[in-house]
């Protein structure tokens, strides 16, 4: 299953506000790509462009050499799945219904799920550890459970490429680690290609093999985490002083925030 | 060990639930036929209907009462109730709003302006004036709302809702204006139309609206898996493979057309389109592959029963059926809401 998603010179604006400009990069089978950048730098918009939900104003995205705009939505949905930050539902749906909705791109003429769809739903629910929740309603679940259910729904699409838009933004550190461990395992063992947007630089640095750093809609730097996450780059993009060293556990770059106020207070207290 | 079963949402159970509701519908028709000022026994009724099928129609007064007064009215009530139940379910999904009903986007008030014009001008056009002009009013409103809400080839649901509510209140003001200018004799006709009236039922009207409603609901049924995904939000639906803009337009046009057809022959019968989909939700959950047909059949039975009450409870005077739908529906709905927590 080779997959190649190539963004070429993407630009996009909402009304008059330019959100993304001249973005070019590639995602290949087996990649684990992290996209980082401050709020408003266009991360979520980029994810929507990569899935073809939005169309770029200039430039194009090609999936295996074919423009996304020329591929039927349902065919994209069989190859690319998205996990968002969460759902706001006005009507109650239970976990089993939600996970089975991931099978929509494969529904046959009768428009009902067959035994094969139930097998796949069962498998991804076991994988994401949401067994026992199948009759519970989504709105009754905890944040960690909700994100695992959304992951199960995305995996039920049997995607080759998984796009994650800050999937753990509302989760505790333990659930965040479990979530990303699971994604990383599938990336390593099954060759699932992953693109994750995160505002947590350290998280992206630890899990991604390659990082894209956005600054106000432009691609500021890309490369392996140690090349991209440097004191100079972070300072230039976020406008804050940071310390960068090596995480002793993961050996990735580690960013420590440097608050001038707190450091001054600490020095004062020392004296 | 995880076991997933289709539960209510497999094809078999959808067929079973619909079969049960179809039986309920047939029972409602048969029992409604028994009620009325003239006492006719169920056995006679069965014989008359069998005679009707055999072509021996209208031999005596009882034949006339059953076949050309009660039966067309009951069938029309069933069809209108079914149409309102189905289109209410669609509007709730389209607007992602549990409070939506078929009239929320102003179709009813547009139709009302057309109907009141006919009533006050006295232009009856052989009985076809009111249905014709209210249908035109409904279609014009529908296009106006669609035009207002459409920007850059996209329909934003919030804009659609706002456009509908605004157009609705504009036409409501026009209705009030026309009401305050009309004479006492016209006033009663207008009030009955505004509260919903099935008194003028005949087979022609039935035949006229049947294709719109039946075809509309059948096409909508093909969209039910997409409607399910729209409940998750538009981006999520698009992500799962739905062409969202096209789907929304089709849902809006078909549900509006069904509503327009229903309103044009019987006025504004409230509450059915709001309450019936929720009754089904509370019983069977939120899968539109079951919800849409179930709302269709249950809406039919509900309006037949409500109309039977409306025409018999203080006979010979008839109540507007809209009064009965609200009075019967509310307590039952509150009971459902109190016993089940989810919507």
Coordinates of C-alpha atoms in Angstrom, one line a residue:
Chain A
X1 CA 0.0 0.0 0.0
X2 CA 2.1 2.9 -1.2
X3 CA 0.7 6.3 -0.5
X4 CA 2.1 9.6 -1.5
X5 CA 0.4 12.9 -0.6
X6 CA 2.1 15.9 -2.0
X7 CA 1.2 19.5 -1.2
X8 CA 2.4 21.9 -3.8
X9 CA 2.5 25.7 -3.2
X10 CA -0.7 25.7 -1.2
X11 CA -2.4 29.0 -0.4
X12 CA -5.7 29.5 1.3
X13 CA -7.7 32.4 2.8
X14 CA -10.9 32.8 4.6
X15 CA -12.6 35.9 3.0
X16 CA -9.8 38.5 3.1
X17 CA -7.7 36.9 5.7
X18 CA -4.7 34.9 4.3
X19 CA -4.3 31.7 6.3
X20 CA -1.8 29.7 4.4
X21 CA 0.7 30.7 1.8
X22 CA 3.1 28.8 -0.4
X23 CA 3.2 25.6 1.6
X24 CA 4.9 22.6 0.0
X25 CA 5.7 19.3 1.5
X26 CA 5.2 15.5 1.0
X27 CA 3.9 12.7 3.1
X28 CA 5.0 9.2 2.2
X29 CA 3.9 5.7 3.3
X30 CA 5.0 5.0 6.9
X31 CA 5.7 8.7 7.8
X32 CA 4.9 10.1 11.1
X33 CA 4.7 13.8 10.5
X34 CA 4.1 16.5 13.2
X35 CA 2.8 19.9 12.3
X36 CA 3.4 22.6 15.0
X37 CA 3.0 26.3 15.2
X38 CA 1.3 28.9 17.4
X39 CA -2.5 29.5 17.5
X40 CA -3.7 30.9 14.2
X41 CA -0.7 29.7 12.2
X42 CA -3.1 27.6 10.0
X43 CA -2.6 24.1 11.4
X44 CA -6.2 23.0 11.4
X45 CA -6.8 24.6 8.0
X46 CA -3.9 22.6 6.6
X47 CA -5.4 19.4 7.9
X48 CA -8.7 20.2 6.2
X49 CA -6.9 20.9 2.9
X50 CA -5.0 17.6 3.2
X51 CA -8.3 15.8 3.5
X52 CA -9.9 17.8 0.6
X53 CA -12.6 19.2 2.9
X54 CA -11.4 22.6 1.9
X55 CA -9.9 23.3 -1.5
X56 CA -6.8 25.4 -1.8
X57 CA -7.0 28.8 -3.7
X58 CA -3.7 28.3 -5.3
X59 CA -1.5 25.2 -5.7
X60 CA -2.8 21.7 -5.3
X61 CA -2.6 18.5 -3.3
X62 CA -2.1 15.3 -5.1
X63 CA -2.8 11.8 -3.8
X64 CA -0.7 9.4 -5.7
X65 CA -0.3 11.9 -8.5
X66 CA -4.1 12.7 -8.8
X67 CA -5.4 16.0 -7.6
X68 CA -7.6 15.6 -4.5
X69 CA -10.3 17.8 -6.1
X70 CA -10.7 15.2 -8.8
X71 CA -11.2 12.3 -6.5
X72 CA -14.8 11.5 -5.2
X73 CA -15.2 12.2 -1.5
X74 CA -16.1 8.7 -0.8
X75 CA -12.9 7.4 -2.4
X76 CA -10.8 9.8 -0.3
X77 CA -12.7 8.6 2.8
X78 CA -11.5 5.0 2.1
X79 CA -7.8 6.1 2.3
X80 CA -7.7 9.1 4.6
X81 CA -9.4 9.4 8.0
X82 CA -9.4 12.3 10.4
X83 CA -9.6 12.4 14.2
X84 CA -10.8 15.8 15.4
X85 CA -10.7 17.4 18.8
X86 CA -14.2 16.1 19.6
X87 CA -17.8 16.1 18.5
X88 CA -20.7 18.3 19.6
X89 CA -23.8 16.2 19.2
X90 CA -27.3 17.5 19.5
X91 CA -28.7 14.0 19.2
X92 CA -27.6 11.0 21.2
X93 CA -25.6 8.3 19.4
X94 CA -24.1 5.3 21.0
X95 CA -20.5 4.1 20.6
X96 CA -21.4 1.2 18.4
X97 CA -23.3 3.5 16.0
X98 CA -20.4 6.0 15.9
X99 CA -17.8 3.4 15.2
X100 CA -19.9 1.8 12.5
X101 CA -20.3 5.2 10.8
X102 CA -16.6 4.7 10.0
X103 CA -17.8 2.0 7.6
X104 CA -19.9 4.4 5.6
X105 CA -17.4 4.6 2.7
X106 CA -17.8 0.9 2.2
X107 CA -21.6 0.5 2.6
X108 CA -23.1 -1.5 -0.2
X109 CA -26.3 -1.0 -2.1
X110 CA -28.5 -1.9 0.8
X111 CA -27.0 0.8 2.9
X112 CA -26.8 -1.4 6.0
X113 CA -23.6 -2.8 7.5
X114 CA -22.9 -6.4 6.8
X115 CA -21.1 -9.0 9.0
X116 CA -17.8 -7.9 7.6
X117 CA -18.4 -4.4 8.8
X118 CA -19.2 -5.6 12.3
X119 CA -16.0 -7.7 12.3
X120 CA -14.0 -4.7 11.5
X121 CA -15.8 -2.5 14.0
X122 CA -15.2 -5.2 16.7
X123 CA -11.5 -5.3 15.8
X124 CA -10.9 -1.6 16.0
X125 CA -12.8 -1.3 19.2
X126 CA -10.6 -4.0 20.8
X127 CA -7.6 -2.2 19.5
X128 CA -8.6 1.1 20.9
X129 CA -9.8 -0.5 24.2
X130 CA -13.4 0.7 24.0
X131 CA -15.0 -2.7 24.5
X132 CA -17.8 -2.6 27.0
X133 CA -18.8 0.9 25.9
X134 CA -20.6 -0.2 22.8
X135 CA -24.1 0.6 24.2
X136 CA -23.1 3.8 26.0
X137 CA -23.9 7.2 24.6
X138 CA -21.1 9.4 23.4
X139 CA -22.1 12.3 25.6
X140 CA -21.9 10.1 28.7
X141 CA -18.2 9.2 28.0
X142 CA -15.2 10.7 29.6
X143 CA -12.8 12.7 27.5
X144 CA -10.3 9.9 27.1
X145 CA -13.0 7.4 26.2
X146 CA -14.5 9.9 23.6
X147 CA -11.2 10.3 21.8
X148 CA -10.6 6.5 21.7
X149 CA -14.1 6.1 20.2
X150 CA -13.3 8.7 17.6
X151 CA -10.0 6.9 16.8
X152 CA -11.9 3.6 16.5
X153 CA -14.3 5.3 14.1
X154 CA -11.4 6.6 12.0
X155 CA -9.7 3.2 12.0
X156 CA -12.9 1.6 10.9
X157 CA -12.4 3.5 7.7
X158 CA -9.3 1.3 7.2
X159 CA -7.3 4.3 6.2
X160 CA -3.7 4.3 4.9
X161 CA -3.3 7.9 6.2
X162 CA -4.5 9.1 9.5
X163 CA -4.8 12.9 10.1
X164 CA -5.0 14.0 13.7
X165 CA -6.1 17.5 14.6
X166 CA -5.0 18.0 18.2
X167 CA -6.7 14.8 19.2
X168 CA -5.5 14.9 22.8
X169 CA -6.0 18.6 23.5
X170 CA -8.6 18.0 26.2
X171 CA -6.9 14.9 27.7
X172 CA -4.8 14.3 30.8
X173 CA -1.2 13.3 30.4
X174 CA -1.8 9.6 31.0
X175 CA -4.5 9.4 28.4
X176 CA -2.4 11.5 26.0
X177 CA 0.5 9.1 26.3
X178 CA -1.7 6.0 25.8
X179 CA -3.4 7.6 22.8
X180 CA -0.1 8.5 21.1
X181 CA 1.5 5.2 22.1
X182 CA -1.3 3.4 20.3
X183 CA -0.9 5.6 17.2
X184 CA 2.9 5.1 17.2
X185 CA 2.5 1.3 17.5
X186 CA 0.2 1.2 14.5
X187 CA 2.7 3.5 12.6
X188 CA 5.6 1.1 13.3
X189 CA 3.8 -2.2 13.1
X190 CA 1.3 -1.7 10.4
X191 CA 2.9 1.1 8.4
X192 CA 0.0 3.5 9.1
X193 CA 0.9 6.9 7.8
X194 CA 0.2 9.6 10.4
X195 CA 0.0 13.4 10.2
X196 CA -0.6 15.0 13.6
X197 CA -1.3 18.7 14.4
X198 CA -0.3 19.6 17.9
X199 CA 0.3 22.7 19.9
X200 CA 2.4 20.6 22.3
X201 CA 5.9 20.9 20.8
X202 CA 7.4 18.2 23.1
X203 CA 4.7 15.7 22.2
X204 CA 5.2 16.3 18.5
X205 CA 9.0 16.1 19.0
X206 CA 8.8 12.8 20.8
X207 CA 6.4 10.9 18.5
X208 CA 7.0 12.4 15.0
X209 CA 9.8 11.4 12.8
X210 CA 9.5 14.7 10.9
X211 CA 8.3 18.1 11.9
X212 CA 6.8 21.0 10.0
X213 CA 6.9 24.3 11.8
X214 CA 4.4 26.9 10.6
X215 CA 4.6 30.6 11.2
X216 CA 1.6 32.8 10.3
X217 CA 0.6 30.6 7.5
X218 CA 4.0 30.0 6.0
X219 CA 6.2 27.0 6.3
X220 CA 9.1 28.2 8.5
X221 CA 11.1 25.0 8.8
X222 CA 10.8 21.3 8.2
X223 CA 13.0 18.3 8.9
X224 CA 13.8 15.8 11.7
X225 CA 12.8 17.1 15.2
X226 CA 16.4 18.0 16.2
X227 CA 16.8 20.2 13.1
X228 CA 13.5 22.0 13.5
X229 CA 13.1 22.4 17.2
X230 CA 16.0 24.7 18.0
X231 CA 16.2 27.7 20.3
X232 CA 16.4 30.0 17.3
X233 CA 13.5 28.6 15.4
X234 CA 11.1 28.5 18.5
X235 CA 12.2 31.9 19.4
X236 CA 11.6 33.2 15.9
X237 CA 8.2 31.6 15.6
X238 CA 6.7 31.9 19.1
X239 CA 8.6 35.1 20.1
X240 CA 9.5 33.6 23.5
X241 CA 12.8 32.5 25.0
X242 CA 13.0 28.8 25.5
X243 CA 15.6 26.3 26.6
X244 CA 16.1 23.2 24.3
X245 CA 18.0 20.1 25.5
X246 CA 17.6 16.4 24.9
X247 CA 14.9 14.4 26.5
X248 CA 16.7 11.7 28.5
X249 CA 14.0 9.1 27.8
X250 CA 13.1 9.6 24.2
X251 CA 16.3 11.3 23.1
X252 CA 14.2 13.8 21.2
X253 CA 14.6 17.6 21.6
X254 CA 13.0 18.9 24.7
X255 CA 11.7 22.5 25.0
X256 CA 11.5 24.1 28.4
X257 CA 9.6 27.4 28.6
X258 CA 11.5 30.3 30.0
X259 CA 9.4 32.8 31.8
X260 CA 11.5 35.9 32.5
X261 CA 9.2 36.9 35.4
X262 CA 9.4 33.5 37.1
X263 CA 13.1 33.3 36.7
X264 CA 13.6 36.8 38.2
X265 CA 11.3 35.9 41.1
X266 CA 13.3 32.6 41.6
X267 CA 16.5 34.5 41.6
X268 CA 15.1 37.1 44.0
X269 CA 14.0 34.4 46.4
X270 CA 17.4 32.8 46.2
X271 CA 19.1 36.0 47.3
Chain B
X1 CA -15.4 -10.9 24.7
X2 CA -16.9 -8.1 22.6
X3 CA -20.1 -8.9 20.8
X4 CA -21.6 -6.4 18.4
X5 CA -25.1 -7.0 17.2
X6 CA -27.1 -4.8 14.8
X7 CA -29.7 -4.3 17.5
X8 CA -32.4 -2.0 16.1
X9 CA -30.3 -0.8 13.3
X10 CA -30.1 -3.8 11.0
X11 CA -32.2 -4.2 7.9
X12 CA -34.4 -6.9 9.5
X13 CA -35.3 -4.9 12.5
X14 CA -36.0 -1.8 10.4
X15 CA -38.4 -3.9 8.4
X16 CA -40.0 -5.3 11.6
X17 CA -40.5 -1.9 13.2
X18 CA -42.0 -0.5 10.0
X19 CA -44.3 -3.5 9.6
X20 CA -45.5 -3.0 13.2
X21 CA -46.2 0.7 12.5
X22 CA -47.9 -0.2 9.2
X23 CA -50.2 -2.5 11.1
X24 CA -50.9 0.4 13.6
X25 CA -51.7 2.6 10.6
X26 CA -54.1 0.1 9.1
X27 CA -55.8 -0.3 12.5
X28 CA -56.1 3.5 12.9
X29 CA -57.7 3.7 9.5
X30 CA -60.2 0.9 10.3
X31 CA -61.1 2.2 13.7
X32 CA -61.4 5.8 12.5
X33 CA -63.9 4.6 9.8
X34 CA -66.2 3.5 12.7
X35 CA -66.5 6.9 14.3
X36 CA -68.8 9.6 13.1
X37 CA -72.4 11.0 13.5
X38 CA -73.9 8.1 11.5
X39 CA -73.7 4.8 13.3
X40 CA -72.3 2.2 11.0
X41 CA -71.1 -1.1 12.4
X42 CA -67.6 -2.4 11.7
X43 CA -69.0 -5.4 9.8
X44 CA -71.0 -3.1 7.5
X45 CA -67.9 -1.0 7.0
X46 CA -65.9 -4.0 5.9
X47 CA -68.6 -5.0 3.5
X48 CA -68.9 -1.5 2.1
X49 CA -65.1 -1.4 1.5
X50 CA -65.1 -4.8 -0.1
X51 CA -68.0 -3.6 -2.3
X52 CA -66.0 -0.5 -3.1
X53 CA -63.0 -2.6 -4.2
X54 CA -65.4 -4.7 -6.3
X55 CA -66.6 -1.6 -8.0
X56 CA -70.1 -1.5 -6.5
X57 CA -69.9 2.0 -5.2
X58 CA -72.4 4.4 -3.7
X59 CA -75.4 2.2 -3.6
X60 CA -76.9 3.9 -0.5
X61 CA -76.2 6.7 2.0
X62 CA -73.9 4.5 4.1
X63 CA -71.8 3.9 1.1
X64 CA -71.5 7.6 0.5
X65 CA -70.6 8.3 4.1
X66 CA -67.9 5.7 4.2
X67 CA -66.4 5.9 0.7
X68 CA -66.7 9.5 -0.2
X69 CA -66.7 11.3 3.2
X70 CA -64.9 9.3 5.9
X71 CA -62.3 7.3 3.8
X72 CA -60.9 10.2 1.8
X73 CA -60.6 12.3 4.9
X74 CA -58.9 9.5 6.8
X75 CA -56.5 8.8 4.0
X76 CA -55.7 12.5 3.6
X77 CA -55.0 12.7 7.4
X78 CA -52.8 9.7 7.2
X79 CA -50.8 11.1 4.2
X80 CA -50.5 14.6 5.7
X81 CA -49.4 13.2 9.1
X82 CA -46.9 10.9 7.4
X83 CA -45.5 13.8 5.3
X84 CA -45.1 16.1 8.3
X85 CA -43.5 13.4 10.5
X86 CA -41.0 12.7 7.7
X87 CA -40.2 16.3 6.8
X88 CA -39.9 17.2 10.5
X89 CA -37.3 14.5 11.0
X90 CA -35.4 15.8 8.0
X91 CA -35.4 19.4 9.1
X92 CA -34.1 18.4 12.6
X93 CA -31.2 16.7 11.0
X94 CA -30.5 19.3 8.4
X95 CA -30.5 22.1 10.9
X96 CA -28.9 19.8 13.6
X97 CA -31.6 21.2 15.9
X98 CA -34.0 19.2 17.9
X99 CA -36.5 22.1 18.0
X100 CA -36.9 22.2 14.2
X101 CA -40.2 21.3 12.6
X102 CA -41.4 21.5 9.0
X103 CA -42.6 25.1 9.4
X104 CA -39.5 26.5 11.0
X105 CA -38.2 27.9 7.7
X106 CA -41.3 29.9 6.9
X107 CA -43.0 27.6 4.4
X108 CA -46.2 27.5 6.3
X109 CA -46.5 31.3 6.6
X110 CA -45.8 31.7 2.9
X111 CA -48.5 29.2 2.2
X112 CA -50.8 31.0 4.6
X113 CA -50.4 34.3 2.8
X114 CA -51.5 32.5 -0.5
X115 CA -54.5 30.9 1.2
X116 CA -55.7 34.0 2.9
X117 CA -55.4 36.0 -0.3
X118 CA -57.8 33.4 -1.8
X119 CA -60.2 33.4 1.1
X120 CA -60.5 37.2 1.4
X121 CA -60.7 37.8 -2.4
X122 CA -63.4 35.1 -2.7
X123 CA -61.6 33.7 -5.8
X124 CA -62.3 30.1 -5.2
X125 CA -61.4 28.7 -8.6
X126 CA -63.7 25.7 -8.3
X127 CA -62.3 24.7 -4.9
X128 CA -58.7 24.7 -6.2
X129 CA -57.9 28.3 -5.3
X130 CA -56.6 27.7 -1.8
X131 CA -54.4 24.7 -2.5
X132 CA -53.0 26.2 -5.6
X133 CA -52.2 29.6 -4.2
X134 CA -50.9 28.3 -0.9
X135 CA -48.6 25.9 -2.8
X136 CA -47.3 28.8 -4.8
X137 CA -46.8 30.8 -1.6
X138 CA -44.9 27.9 -0.1
X139 CA -42.7 27.5 -3.2
X140 CA -41.9 31.2 -3.3
X141 CA -41.0 31.3 0.3
X142 CA -38.8 28.2 -0.1
X143 CA -36.9 29.8 -3.0
X144 CA -36.6 33.1 -1.1
X145 CA -35.2 31.5 2.0
X146 CA -32.8 29.4 -0.2
X147 CA -31.7 32.5 -2.1
X148 CA -31.1 34.5 1.1
X149 CA -29.1 31.7 2.7
X150 CA -27.0 30.8 -0.3
X151 CA -23.6 32.5 -0.5
X152 CA -20.8 31.4 -2.6
X153 CA -22.5 28.2 -3.6
X154 CA -22.6 27.1 0.0
X155 CA -25.5 26.8 2.4
X156 CA -24.6 27.6 6.0
X157 CA -27.1 25.9 8.2
X158 CA -27.1 28.8 10.7
X159 CA -27.7 31.3 7.9
X160 CA -30.5 29.0 6.6
X161 CA -32.1 28.9 10.0
X162 CA -31.9 32.7 10.4
X163 CA -33.1 33.4 6.9
X164 CA -36.1 31.0 7.6
X165 CA -37.0 32.6 10.9
X166 CA -36.7 36.1 9.4
X167 CA -38.8 35.3 6.4
X168 CA -41.3 33.5 8.7
X169 CA -41.8 36.5 10.9
X170 CA -42.1 38.8 7.9
X171 CA -44.9 36.7 6.5
X172 CA -46.5 36.3 10.0
X173 CA -46.7 40.1 10.1
X174 CA -48.4 40.1 6.6
X175 CA -50.8 37.4 7.9
X176 CA -51.7 39.6 11.0
X177 CA -52.2 42.6 8.7
X178 CA -54.5 40.6 6.4
X179 CA -56.4 39.2 9.5
X180 CA -57.0 42.6 10.9
X181 CA -58.3 43.9 7.6
X182 CA -60.6 40.9 6.9
X183 CA -64.3 40.6 7.7
X184 CA -65.9 38.4 10.3
X185 CA -67.1 35.8 7.7
X186 CA -63.6 35.3 6.2
X187 CA -62.0 35.3 9.6
X188 CA -63.4 32.0 10.6
X189 CA -62.2 30.4 7.4
X190 CA -58.8 31.9 7.9
X191 CA -58.5 30.7 11.5
X192 CA -59.5 27.2 10.5
X193 CA -56.9 27.2 7.7
X194 CA -54.2 28.5 10.1
X195 CA -55.0 25.8 12.7
X196 CA -55.2 23.0 10.1
X197 CA -58.4 21.7 8.6
X198 CA -59.0 18.4 6.9
X199 CA -62.7 19.0 6.4
X200 CA -62.4 19.6 2.6
X201 CA -60.8 16.3 1.9
X202 CA -61.5 14.5 -1.3
X203 CA -59.7 11.9 -3.6
X204 CA -58.6 14.6 -6.0
X205 CA -56.6 16.4 -3.4
X206 CA -55.2 13.1 -2.2
X207 CA -54.1 12.1 -5.7
X208 CA -52.6 15.6 -6.3
X209 CA -50.2 15.5 -3.3
X210 CA -49.6 11.8 -3.1
X211 CA -46.8 11.8 -5.8
X212 CA -44.9 14.7 -4.2
X213 CA -44.9 13.1 -0.8
X214 CA -44.3 9.5 -1.7
X215 CA -41.6 10.2 -4.2
X216 CA -40.0 12.8 -1.9
X217 CA -39.9 10.4 1.0
X218 CA -38.6 7.5 -1.1
X219 CA -35.7 9.7 -2.4
X220 CA -35.0 11.0 1.1
X221 CA -34.8 7.4 2.3
X222 CA -31.9 6.8 -0.1
X223 CA -30.1 9.6 1.7
X224 CA -30.6 8.3 5.2
X225 CA -27.0 7.0 5.7
X226 CA -25.7 10.4 4.7
X227 CA -28.2 12.1 7.1
X228 CA -26.8 10.0 9.9
X229 CA -23.4 11.3 9.2
X230 CA -24.6 14.9 9.0
X231 CA -25.7 14.5 12.7
X232 CA -21.9 14.5 13.5
X233 CA -21.4 17.9 11.9
X234 CA -20.5 18.9 8.4
X235 CA -16.8 18.5 8.5
X236 CA -17.1 15.1 10.0
X237 CA -19.6 14.0 7.4
X238 CA -17.4 15.3 4.6
X239 CA -14.5 13.5 6.1
X240 CA -16.5 10.3 6.0
X241 CA -17.2 10.7 2.3
X242 CA -20.5 12.7 2.1
X243 CA -20.7 15.5 -0.4
X244 CA -22.2 17.8 2.2
X245 CA -23.3 20.8 0.1
X246 CA -25.2 18.8 -2.4
X247 CA -26.8 16.6 0.3
X248 CA -28.0 19.6 2.2
X249 CA -29.5 21.2 -0.8
X250 CA -31.4 18.0 -1.7
X251 CA -32.6 17.5 1.8
X252 CA -33.8 21.2 2.0
X253 CA -35.6 21.0 -1.4
X254 CA -37.3 17.7 -0.8
X255 CA -38.4 18.3 2.8
X256 CA -39.7 21.7 1.8
X257 CA -41.6 20.3 -1.2
X258 CA -43.2 17.7 1.0
X259 CA -44.2 20.3 3.5
X260 CA -45.5 22.6 0.8
X261 CA -47.7 19.8 -0.6
X262 CA -49.0 18.9 2.8
X263 CA -49.7 22.5 3.9
X264 CA -51.4 23.4 0.6
X265 CA -54.4 21.0 1.1
X266 CA -55.0 21.2 4.8
X267 CA -53.4 24.3 6.3
X268 CA -51.0 24.5 9.1
X269 CA -51.3 21.4 11.3
X270 CA -48.8 22.0 14.0
X271 CA -46.9 19.8 16.4
X272 CA -46.9 16.6 14.3
X273 CA -43.6 17.4 12.6
X274 CA -41.9 18.3 15.8
X275 CA -43.2 15.6 18.1
X276 CA -43.4 12.5 15.9
X277 CA -39.6 12.2 15.1
X278 CA -38.9 12.7 18.8
X279 CA -41.3 10.0 19.8
X280 CA -39.5 7.6 17.4
X281 CA -36.1 8.8 18.7
X282 CA -37.1 8.2 22.3
X283 CA -38.4 4.7 21.4
X284 CA -35.7 3.6 18.9
X285 CA -32.8 6.0 18.8
X286 CA -31.3 8.1 16.2
X287 CA -30.6 6.0 13.1
X288 CA -32.4 7.7 10.2
X289 CA -32.6 4.5 8.3
X290 CA -35.2 3.6 10.9
X291 CA -36.2 7.0 12.1
X292 CA -37.4 8.3 8.7
X293 CA -39.7 5.5 7.7
X294 CA -40.9 5.2 11.3
X295 CA -41.7 8.9 11.6
X296 CA -43.6 8.6 8.3
X297 CA -45.8 5.7 9.4
X298 CA -46.3 6.9 13.0
X299 CA -47.1 10.5 11.8
X300 CA -49.8 9.0 9.7
X301 CA -51.5 7.1 12.5
X302 CA -51.1 10.0 14.9
X303 CA -52.9 12.4 12.6
X304 CA -55.7 10.0 11.8
X305 CA -56.4 9.5 15.5
X306 CA -56.1 13.2 16.2
X307 CA -58.5 14.1 13.3
X308 CA -61.0 11.4 14.4
X309 CA -61.0 13.0 17.9
X310 CA -61.3 16.5 16.3
X311 CA -64.4 15.6 14.3
X312 CA -66.2 13.5 16.8
X313 CA -65.5 14.8 20.3
X314 CA -68.0 17.7 20.3
X315 CA -70.0 16.5 17.3
X316 CA -71.6 18.0 15.3
X317 CA -69.1 20.8 15.8
X318 CA -65.6 20.1 14.5
X319 CA -62.5 21.2 16.2
X320 CA -59.4 22.3 14.2
X321 CA -57.2 19.3 14.1
X322 CA -54.2 21.3 15.1
X323 CA -55.8 22.0 18.5
X324 CA -56.1 18.2 19.1
X325 CA -52.6 17.4 17.9
X326 CA -51.1 19.8 20.5
X327 CA -53.4 18.8 23.3
X328 CA -52.9 15.1 22.9
X329 CA -49.3 15.2 21.9
X330 CA -47.9 17.4 24.7
X331 CA -48.7 15.1 27.7
X332 CA -47.5 12.0 25.9
X333 CA -44.3 13.8 24.9
X334 CA -43.6 15.0 28.4
X335 CA -44.1 11.5 29.7
X336 CA -41.6 10.2 27.2
X337 CA -39.1 13.0 28.0
X338 CA -39.4 12.2 31.7
X339 CA -39.0 8.5 31.4
X340 CA -36.1 8.5 28.9
X341 CA -33.2 10.8 29.3
X342 CA -31.7 10.8 25.8
X343 CA -32.8 12.6 22.7

